[in-house]
Amino acid sequence: MQMDNVKTFSISKEDFLLDGEPFRILSGSVHYFRIPRAYWKDRLLKMKACGFNTVDIPVAWNCHQKDEETFDFSEQNDLEAFIELTAELGFYAVVRPGPYMGLDWEFGGFPWWFLKYDDLDVRCMNERYLGFVDRYFDELIPRLASHQITKGGNIILVQVENEYGSYGDDNEYMKYIADGIRNRGIEVPLFTADGTDDHMLLNGGVDGIYKAVKFGANGERHFDALKYFQPDGPLFCSEFWNGWYDEWEYKHYQRAPKDAAVAMSRTLKCGASLNTYMFCGGTNFGFMNGANCDYEYKSVTSSYDNDALLTESGAYTKKYKLMKELLSKYTEIPADIAMEPEVQKVRYGKVQFTHFANLFDNLDVLSIPVRSKNPMPMEKYGQGYGLILYRKMVKGPRDYMPLVINEVHDRAKIYVYNKFYADQNRNDPPSVVEVRVPEEGLDLSILVENMGRVSFGHKLRDPKGITENVRLGQTFVYNWDVYPLPLDDISEINYTPAETFEYKEQPQFLKAQFIIEEDPCDTFIKLPELNKGFIFINGKPLSRYWEKGPQRSAYLPACRLQKGINEIAVLELDGYKTKKPYILLDKEPDLG
């Protein structure tokens, strides 16, 4: 397919038109920010062999603007390189620039530093918010404009926001975003995408802009709902949910391949275009998983396998084979497109932790403390991710009384004289812990873990740490020493060899090394004797882990390893189960 020969894409009353001819979009979602750049081509070639003609590309704002001043479109964040690769391989592209993305990603794609501002409300006509949107669009949209089909590129559609009808009804805001995209050079058709409840289609659209819908089954019913609001135009399911994501402490989601294939077949029989979500799984590397908080808070796992056609590590599934068979009935899959080989996975085996360090003994190398009248969320201290520690010497004596941590986000561990005392989690009642303060006072520490910001719904504004106040009984507790712990640099940790390490009832760092003598291959980290925490590979955060599952392995791609010595460090928050915990580097994942 020569993209340079294609110049127009439009929408008629019945069809998408590619150079004036009817065109059916057969698309799959591939998230450049969830897949190591080294594997972009592998996933796209496998997608080509399955019969898809278009790639759905959301844009994660928080990958490209980690602070207020600088933008990053390099290396893993090189969006244009990803778009160019899709064109090189013969795909068209549907791009979703946001500004809100959702997609179970940290803060729905918004930068964490939004939460420094009390007067910033997202996804509405808020002056401060729109100022940041305009600056972001000034950087982003021109990068997309040069890749439009009208410019010899492959972008055929651009989405306005995402599922806004599930969030609000500020129609002026939606028009502002659409105009902002248009005015910066986007010529191809725009569209909105929502669920099919009346309020979603009513609030999520923009006058004069095409509407697409999202669902996972019963396409006929959903398209009937769409036709009520949009009688004319082709049918397009912009997210066909063939799988679903996982949340910590809940069962691993799996959809029967045949069930997904039957539902997809029914959608295609409607004459519709379709984007399968997801085509391939990915990973919420580091701290970038999102969360949900409707009635209770639920953190999304680091694995975003999503029960997709390709697994998180790019392996073929039965679902892939069924979908390829189905798509072959609707499009001609060239015979010369061979199935890409599986990416090699290796079992490197058991690795023993050899060095240990107590967290509280290393505060001076991890953090610069701040004196704070009230305990505030981490964003107020200029911190985005990781942990935050609040310390206070409480005067005594005081008899037993409730220690009330109001609105902790998300998981607090309480220590007395640096020894574990109790847990207080976001979904718990606020006053389940009682403490007694002796006459000499009480050294109190509260360590709070950010488990991922809400990515969807009415609680999208989700600061982390202690978000209101702390009380002993009815008395507010003031004057804290606060230690931001973003965990973005753990290179200065003072480790002790296992033989001489003194275990304390507080979080510990554990370190191990292993040697790879050949070129590195993909593997999976399993920690059978640990409980909850973070994994770091060669100094960089890789994944969360939690014995409660469902995920019980962390995907470690070869590009995060090196020939020779590799270092694995773990910050264990809850304490390990034996005196000699170890790592298993396995060739098979365990997602529960």
XYZ file of C-alpha atoms in Angstrom:
592
model
C 0.000 0.000 0.000
C 1.531 3.321 -1.055
C 0.292 5.996 1.305
C 1.666 8.782 -0.930
C -1.006 7.947 -3.514
C -3.875 8.435 -1.095
C -5.058 12.007 -0.688
C -8.613 12.102 0.688
C -10.707 10.566 3.411
C -14.270 11.676 4.074
C -17.588 10.599 5.581
C -20.759 10.280 3.509
C -24.311 9.462 4.605
C -23.538 5.763 4.294
C -19.798 5.144 4.173
C -16.301 6.172 5.025
C -14.759 7.188 1.704
C -11.109 6.642 0.845
C -10.333 8.564 -2.337
C -14.062 8.596 -2.962
C -14.522 4.827 -2.600
C -16.275 3.056 0.314
C -13.792 1.915 2.947
C -14.292 -0.268 6.024
C -12.007 0.487 8.951
C -10.693 -2.747 10.465
C -8.600 -1.435 13.299
C -6.850 -2.551 16.443
C -5.626 -0.557 19.451
C -1.848 -0.583 19.930
C -0.497 1.627 22.723
C 3.030 2.838 21.962
C 3.453 3.881 25.623
C 2.608 0.388 26.936
C 4.872 -1.528 24.543
C 8.696 -1.268 24.561
C 9.819 0.572 21.446
C 11.983 -2.418 20.522
C 8.753 -4.402 20.033
C 6.603 -1.874 18.175
C 7.345 -3.485 14.825
C 6.822 -7.024 16.116
C 3.306 -6.211 17.355
C 2.370 -4.304 14.184
C 3.588 -7.053 11.850
C 1.494 -9.573 13.771
C -1.435 -7.199 13.437
C -0.889 -6.973 9.680
C -0.893 -10.751 9.370
C -4.225 -10.873 11.234
C -5.996 -8.820 8.564
C -6.304 -5.346 10.101
C -5.843 -2.266 7.926
C -5.761 0.528 10.535
C -4.066 1.226 13.874
C -5.860 3.034 16.713
C -3.342 5.328 18.463
C -4.258 7.101 21.728
C -1.824 9.742 23.012
C -0.783 9.797 26.685
C -0.221 13.423 27.688
C 1.582 12.490 30.917
C 4.248 10.606 28.945
C 5.072 13.720 26.952
C 4.958 16.384 29.668
C 6.287 15.092 32.957
C 6.645 18.629 34.301
C 5.157 21.989 33.441
C 8.133 23.264 31.491
C 9.354 20.501 29.191
C 7.935 18.221 26.521
C 9.351 14.845 25.544
C 8.729 13.216 22.159
C 11.935 11.167 22.112
C 12.839 7.475 22.344
C 9.930 5.569 23.951
C 7.778 8.699 23.593
C 8.547 9.252 19.899
C 4.957 9.346 18.725
C 5.844 10.427 15.196
C 8.233 7.488 14.816
C 5.403 5.154 15.808
C 3.005 6.757 13.309
C 5.658 6.586 10.588
C 6.179 2.894 11.346
C 2.461 2.196 10.968
C 2.524 3.946 7.575
C 5.649 2.075 6.506
C 3.881 -1.213 7.226
C 0.830 -0.175 5.189
C -1.600 0.807 7.935
C -3.910 3.771 8.146
C -4.102 5.504 11.519
C -6.874 6.775 13.786
C -5.335 9.093 16.388
C -6.778 10.148 19.739
C -4.943 13.256 20.990
C -7.209 13.751 24.005
C -6.531 15.809 25.993
C -8.236 13.186 28.186
C -7.430 9.597 27.228
C -8.768 7.324 30.005
C -7.854 3.771 29.016
C -7.123 2.631 32.590
C -3.880 4.656 32.523
C -2.588 6.851 35.350
C -4.925 9.883 35.769
C -6.474 9.062 32.407
C -3.336 10.468 30.746
C -3.358 13.831 32.509
C -0.074 15.003 34.075
C 0.107 14.523 37.856
C 1.159 18.141 38.383
C -2.369 19.318 37.559
C -3.132 18.409 41.162
C -0.821 21.099 42.528
C -3.535 23.602 41.619
C -6.694 23.856 43.688
C -8.354 25.989 41.023
C -7.771 23.530 38.148
C -10.817 21.507 37.123
C -10.266 19.083 34.250
C -12.530 18.444 31.256
C -14.482 21.701 31.391
C -14.155 25.404 30.557
C -11.669 26.027 33.359
C -9.215 28.794 32.537
C -6.090 27.243 34.058
C -6.838 23.803 32.595
C -7.473 25.182 29.102
C -4.251 27.152 29.285
C -2.331 23.904 29.760
C -4.388 22.192 27.032
C -3.585 24.972 24.562
C 0.129 24.771 25.261
C 0.053 20.977 24.909
C -1.925 21.135 21.672
C 0.541 23.708 20.319
C 3.231 21.044 20.725
C 1.238 17.959 19.763
C -1.223 18.776 16.991
C 1.304 20.114 14.439
C 3.226 16.844 14.876
C 0.070 14.981 13.868
C -0.965 17.351 11.097
C 2.047 16.502 8.934
C 1.036 12.807 8.975
C -2.499 13.285 7.671
C -3.590 11.473 4.553
C -4.084 14.885 2.946
C -0.351 15.494 3.428
C 0.818 12.140 2.103
C 0.661 10.451 5.506
C -1.708 7.831 6.895
C -3.913 9.550 9.531
C -7.527 9.324 8.379
C -9.504 10.229 11.542
C -8.836 12.213 14.721
C -10.905 11.806 17.883
C -12.107 14.678 20.056
C -11.613 13.925 23.797
C -12.804 10.452 24.878
C -16.096 9.199 26.302
C -17.017 12.683 27.462
C -20.687 11.733 27.684
C -19.819 9.530 30.675
C -18.249 12.486 32.477
C -19.949 15.834 31.898
C -22.218 18.032 29.823
C -20.027 21.061 29.085
C -20.784 21.277 25.370
C -18.832 24.532 25.113
C -15.750 22.640 26.318
C -16.143 19.904 23.721
C -16.493 22.508 20.980
C -13.405 24.300 22.317
C -11.362 21.079 22.060
C -12.660 20.320 18.558
C -11.875 23.859 17.407
C -8.434 23.624 18.995
C -7.651 20.515 16.973
C -9.006 22.008 13.753
C -7.317 25.385 14.156
C -3.897 23.760 14.540
C -4.000 22.075 11.162
C -6.113 18.907 11.301
C -8.041 18.575 8.026
C -9.234 14.956 8.166
C -12.633 14.215 9.728
C -13.055 14.498 13.491
C -15.221 12.201 15.603
C -16.365 11.645 19.163
C -16.711 8.254 20.844
C -19.071 7.262 23.665
C -21.156 4.494 25.124
C -24.732 4.209 23.895
C -26.803 5.274 26.908
C -28.879 8.340 26.026
C -26.960 10.716 28.302
C -23.646 9.544 26.863
C -24.592 10.204 23.265
C -26.405 13.401 24.221
C -23.545 14.964 26.209
C -20.539 13.504 24.434
C -21.136 14.830 20.943
C -20.350 18.063 19.143
C -22.725 19.539 16.583
C -21.570 18.728 13.076
C -19.013 16.108 14.189
C -19.428 12.404 13.488
C -20.245 10.074 16.409
C -18.809 6.598 17.006
C -19.816 4.215 19.788
C -18.196 1.632 22.063
C -19.368 -1.788 23.217
C -18.343 -5.421 23.584
C -21.437 -7.316 22.387
C -24.940 -6.922 20.917
C -23.818 -4.584 18.163
C -27.246 -4.355 16.579
C -28.782 -2.860 19.726
C -25.975 -0.351 20.205
C -26.085 0.781 16.593
C -29.842 1.294 16.876
C -29.175 3.610 19.820
C -26.602 5.496 17.781
C -28.988 5.931 14.832
C -31.490 7.713 17.068
C -28.943 10.504 17.607
C -27.169 10.150 14.243
C -29.514 8.860 11.531
C -26.961 9.288 8.747
C -23.375 8.153 8.489
C -21.470 4.857 8.561
C -21.526 2.684 11.669
C -18.304 2.574 13.654
C -17.549 0.761 16.906
C -14.410 2.635 17.900
C -13.748 0.262 20.815
C -14.958 -3.294 20.485
C -14.092 -4.779 23.886
C -12.837 -8.269 23.137
C -11.294 -8.464 26.625
C -10.964 -6.435 29.821
C -8.338 -5.201 32.270
C -7.518 -6.590 35.732
C -7.653 -4.911 39.131
C -5.632 -5.874 42.199
C -7.484 -8.148 44.654
C -9.999 -9.239 41.997
C -10.198 -12.235 39.702
C -8.258 -12.291 36.426
C -10.590 -11.453 33.553
C -10.925 -13.854 30.635
C -13.440 -13.800 27.818
C -13.981 -17.008 25.873
C -12.387 -16.565 22.424
C -15.429 -17.981 20.655
C -17.762 -15.602 22.499
C -15.631 -12.601 21.466
C -15.454 -13.826 17.859
C -19.221 -14.320 17.635
C -19.869 -10.809 19.012
C -17.346 -9.324 16.587
C -18.930 -11.210 13.690
C -22.358 -9.805 14.558
C -20.890 -6.299 14.586
C -19.285 -6.729 11.180
C -22.492 -8.184 9.753
C -24.116 -4.830 10.488
C -21.849 -3.412 7.794
C -19.889 -1.550 10.460
C -16.284 -0.516 10.800
C -14.621 -1.701 13.965
C -11.632 -1.158 16.251
C -10.771 -4.092 18.485
C -9.671 -3.034 21.971
C -7.059 -4.249 22.615
C -5.337 -5.879 19.665
C -2.316 -6.568 21.843
C -1.781 -6.382 25.557
C 0.748 -4.040 27.114
C 2.222 -3.045 30.452
C 1.656 -0.182 32.865
C 5.379 0.047 33.532
C 6.613 1.674 36.728
C 3.852 3.607 38.471
C 1.623 4.284 35.438
C -1.379 2.052 36.163
C -4.719 3.760 36.570
C -7.531 3.031 39.009
C -11.285 3.156 39.364
C -13.279 4.660 42.221
C -17.033 4.490 41.929
C -18.180 3.029 45.248
C -14.734 1.842 46.302
C -11.180 2.345 45.114
C -9.741 -0.349 42.804
C -6.203 -0.187 41.471
C -5.452 -1.524 37.972
C -2.648 -4.085 37.768
C 0.734 -3.385 36.197
C -0.043 -5.973 33.549
C -2.388 -4.644 30.875
C -2.659 -7.984 29.112
C -6.362 -7.161 28.680
C -7.132 -10.684 27.451
C -6.206 -9.314 24.012
C -5.471 -11.064 20.703
C -1.757 -10.878 21.510
C -0.607 -11.207 25.108
C 1.283 -8.577 27.062
C 4.536 -10.137 25.815
C 3.338 -10.438 22.195
C 2.444 -14.138 22.194
C -0.309 -15.446 19.916
C -3.587 -16.576 21.448
C -6.527 -18.673 20.356
C -8.466 -15.413 20.115
C -5.936 -14.138 17.553
C -6.452 -17.189 15.345
C -10.249 -16.945 15.514
C -10.216 -13.219 14.713
C -7.878 -13.751 11.767
C -10.219 -16.394 10.385
C -13.142 -14.002 10.823
C -11.410 -11.012 9.223
C -10.395 -13.093 6.206
C -14.095 -13.155 5.274
C -14.164 -9.353 5.061
C -10.748 -8.486 3.658
C -8.078 -10.124 1.568
C -5.038 -10.985 3.656
C -2.045 -11.099 1.288
C -0.582 -14.564 1.038
C 2.965 -13.248 1.307
C 2.430 -11.907 4.836
C 4.027 -14.540 7.037
C 3.238 -15.041 10.705
C 5.958 -13.410 12.792
C 7.802 -15.807 15.129
C 7.121 -15.683 18.841
C 9.435 -13.441 20.852
C 11.774 -15.751 22.744
C 11.173 -16.156 26.479
C 13.806 -17.600 28.827
C 13.722 -19.122 32.296
C 16.838 -17.701 33.943
C 15.933 -19.524 37.137
C 16.217 -18.785 40.823
C 18.128 -15.731 42.068
C 18.818 -15.192 45.763
C 18.622 -11.762 47.374
C 22.037 -10.982 48.831
C 21.744 -7.438 50.240
C 19.109 -5.676 52.324
C 18.340 -2.162 53.605
C 15.698 -0.687 55.896
C 13.687 2.139 54.349
C 13.745 4.449 57.376
C 17.538 4.079 57.662
C 17.850 5.511 54.135
C 15.566 8.521 54.258
C 18.527 10.900 54.005
C 19.529 9.508 50.571
C 15.982 9.194 49.253
C 14.340 12.427 50.347
C 14.710 15.993 51.583
C 12.193 16.509 54.407
C 9.748 19.407 54.443
C 8.245 20.956 57.575
C 4.494 21.183 57.080
C 1.790 22.619 59.356
C -0.763 20.194 57.930
C -0.111 16.896 56.180
C -0.821 17.556 52.490
C -0.994 15.355 49.368
C 2.280 14.531 47.633
C 1.520 16.813 44.675
C 1.705 19.838 46.999
C 5.320 18.898 47.684
C 6.130 18.600 43.970
C 5.921 14.802 43.902
C 4.116 12.622 41.365
C 4.551 8.949 42.244
C 5.811 6.476 44.829
C 5.425 6.850 48.595
C 5.182 9.742 51.024
C 6.094 9.627 54.714
C 4.600 11.855 57.430
C 6.441 11.899 60.813
C 5.493 13.517 64.107
C 6.508 13.337 67.772
C 3.128 13.414 69.536
C 3.035 14.872 73.051
C 1.753 12.751 75.934
C 0.292 11.421 78.018
C -2.968 10.518 76.271
C -5.105 7.485 76.910
C -6.180 5.233 74.022
C -8.016 7.216 71.372
C -8.759 6.811 67.648
C -6.052 7.830 65.195
C -8.136 9.236 62.344
C -6.482 9.693 58.938
C -9.062 11.467 56.835
C -9.140 10.526 53.159
C -5.912 8.595 52.819
C -5.035 7.934 49.169
C -4.384 5.091 48.931
C -2.754 2.762 51.454
C -1.258 3.881 54.744
C 1.039 1.942 57.042
C 1.349 3.325 60.557
C 4.583 2.968 62.549
C 5.378 3.709 66.186
C 9.067 4.252 66.850
C 9.708 2.907 63.331
C 7.978 -0.397 64.056
C 4.826 -1.443 62.245
C 1.646 -0.722 64.205
C -1.406 -0.860 61.888
C -2.780 -0.398 58.376
C -5.282 2.247 57.250
C -6.464 1.843 53.671
C -8.583 4.021 51.442
C -11.601 1.705 51.510
C -11.466 1.277 55.306
C -13.577 3.262 57.784
C -11.493 6.282 58.875
C -11.073 5.473 62.595
C -10.227 1.795 62.951
C -6.851 2.409 64.650
C -6.374 3.385 68.296
C -3.132 4.566 69.922
C -1.998 5.378 73.465
C 0.541 8.141 73.943
C 2.821 7.662 77.001
C 4.089 10.588 79.052
C 7.375 10.742 77.117
C 5.470 11.096 73.837
C 5.038 8.921 70.768
C 7.164 8.821 67.599
C 4.484 8.417 64.941
C 5.093 7.743 61.230
C 2.492 7.331 58.491
C 3.749 5.939 55.170
C 1.293 6.307 52.284
C 1.489 4.460 48.977
C 0.181 5.946 45.733
C -1.437 2.922 44.063
C -2.459 4.724 40.872
C -4.666 7.709 40.146
C -8.274 7.275 39.101
C -8.542 7.152 35.313
C -12.308 7.283 34.751
C -15.410 8.762 36.304
C -16.442 11.492 38.705
C -13.484 11.040 41.080
C -10.912 11.738 38.410
C -9.250 14.416 40.528
C -7.333 12.045 42.798
C -4.465 13.534 44.865
C -2.221 11.088 46.720
C -1.114 10.863 50.339
C -3.054 12.292 53.270
C -5.564 14.474 51.465
C -7.392 16.087 54.427
C -6.015 15.859 57.971
C -5.011 13.652 60.896
C -6.740 13.659 64.280
C -6.212 12.005 67.634
C -9.762 11.725 68.858
C -11.277 15.124 68.087
C -7.921 16.954 68.136
C -6.151 17.924 64.913
C -2.475 16.972 64.740
C -0.230 19.740 63.339
C 3.463 20.267 62.509
C 4.752 17.282 60.549
C 8.049 16.379 58.962
C 7.172 15.175 55.483
C 9.473 12.983 53.348
C 8.558 12.783 49.642
C 9.696 9.383 48.305
C 9.205 9.371 44.516
C 11.562 6.359 44.179
C 12.871 7.628 40.847
C 16.480 7.209 42.037
C 17.399 4.438 44.459
C 21.080 4.278 43.494
C 22.336 5.627 46.846
C 20.650 3.058 49.078
C 23.043 1.759 51.754
C 22.678 -2.008 51.545
C 23.942 -4.541 54.072
C 24.956 -8.129 53.216
C 22.340 -10.683 54.212
C 24.574 -12.258 56.858
C 24.799 -9.063 58.931
C 21.479 -7.379 58.124
C 19.248 -6.492 61.083
C 15.593 -6.938 60.127
C 13.267 -4.239 61.444
C 9.482 -4.076 61.314
C 9.416 -1.591 58.441
C 9.722 -1.664 54.629
C 12.946 -3.141 53.277
C 14.891 -2.888 50.050
C 16.179 -6.233 48.784
C 18.839 -6.485 46.090
C 20.141 -9.275 43.884
C 22.343 -9.604 40.816
C 22.391 -12.123 38.036
C 24.543 -12.538 34.943
C 23.298 -13.005 31.372
C 26.043 -14.413 29.181
C 24.114 -14.342 25.889
C 21.948 -11.626 24.378
C 19.083 -10.983 26.822
C 15.612 -12.454 26.230
C 12.199 -11.690 27.694
C 11.410 -13.246 31.060
C 8.915 -12.925 33.910
C 9.734 -12.009 37.507
C 8.006 -13.998 40.233
C 8.408 -13.266 43.953
C 6.771 -16.215 45.733
C 7.899 -15.243 49.247
C 7.174 -11.520 49.134
C 3.928 -9.692 49.818
C 3.593 -6.224 48.280
C 5.824 -3.582 46.780
C 7.780 -2.370 43.770
C 10.334 -3.964 41.437
C 13.307 -2.060 39.978
C 15.485 -3.350 37.129
C 18.942 -1.856 36.702
C 17.810 1.169 38.675
C 14.515 1.857 36.902
C 11.019 1.063 38.238
C 9.441 -1.873 36.403
C 6.281 -3.056 38.122
C 4.166 -3.355 41.208
C 3.572 -6.731 42.826
C 1.063 -7.960 45.408
C 0.475 -11.460 46.697
C -3.290 -10.850 46.606
C -3.107 -11.008 42.835
C -4.478 -11.685 40.379
C -1.139 -10.795 38.755
C 1.687 -12.873 40.200
C 4.401 -12.188 37.681
C 5.943 -9.054 36.188
C 6.808 -8.891 32.506
C 10.508 -8.096 32.033
C 11.282 -7.376 28.360
C 14.749 -8.054 27.014
C 15.348 -4.365 26.304
C 15.327 -3.660 30.060
C 18.194 -6.145 30.539
C 21.829 -6.147 29.436
C 24.477 -8.681 28.619
C 26.538 -9.226 31.737
C 25.521 -8.159 35.242
C 21.912 -7.155 35.909
C 20.516 -5.859 39.181
C 17.045 -6.478 40.575
C 15.942 -4.417 43.548
C 12.651 -4.733 45.376
C 11.018 -2.470 47.948
C 8.924 -4.803 50.095
C 6.282 -2.900 52.045
C 4.636 -5.656 54.072
C 7.533 -7.926 55.081
C 8.685 -11.203 53.565
C 7.563 -14.656 54.596
C 10.924 -16.401 55.088
C 14.438 -15.375 56.069
C 15.786 -16.163 52.605
C 13.405 -14.692 50.008
C 14.291 -15.215 46.361
C 13.377 -14.264 42.798
C 12.268 -16.678 40.103
C 12.924 -15.574 36.515
C 10.490 -17.741 34.571
C 9.547 -18.125 30.903
C 5.801 -18.286 31.609
C 3.627 -15.496 33.040
C 1.177 -15.924 35.898
C -1.736 -13.489 35.635
C -3.963 -15.430 37.986
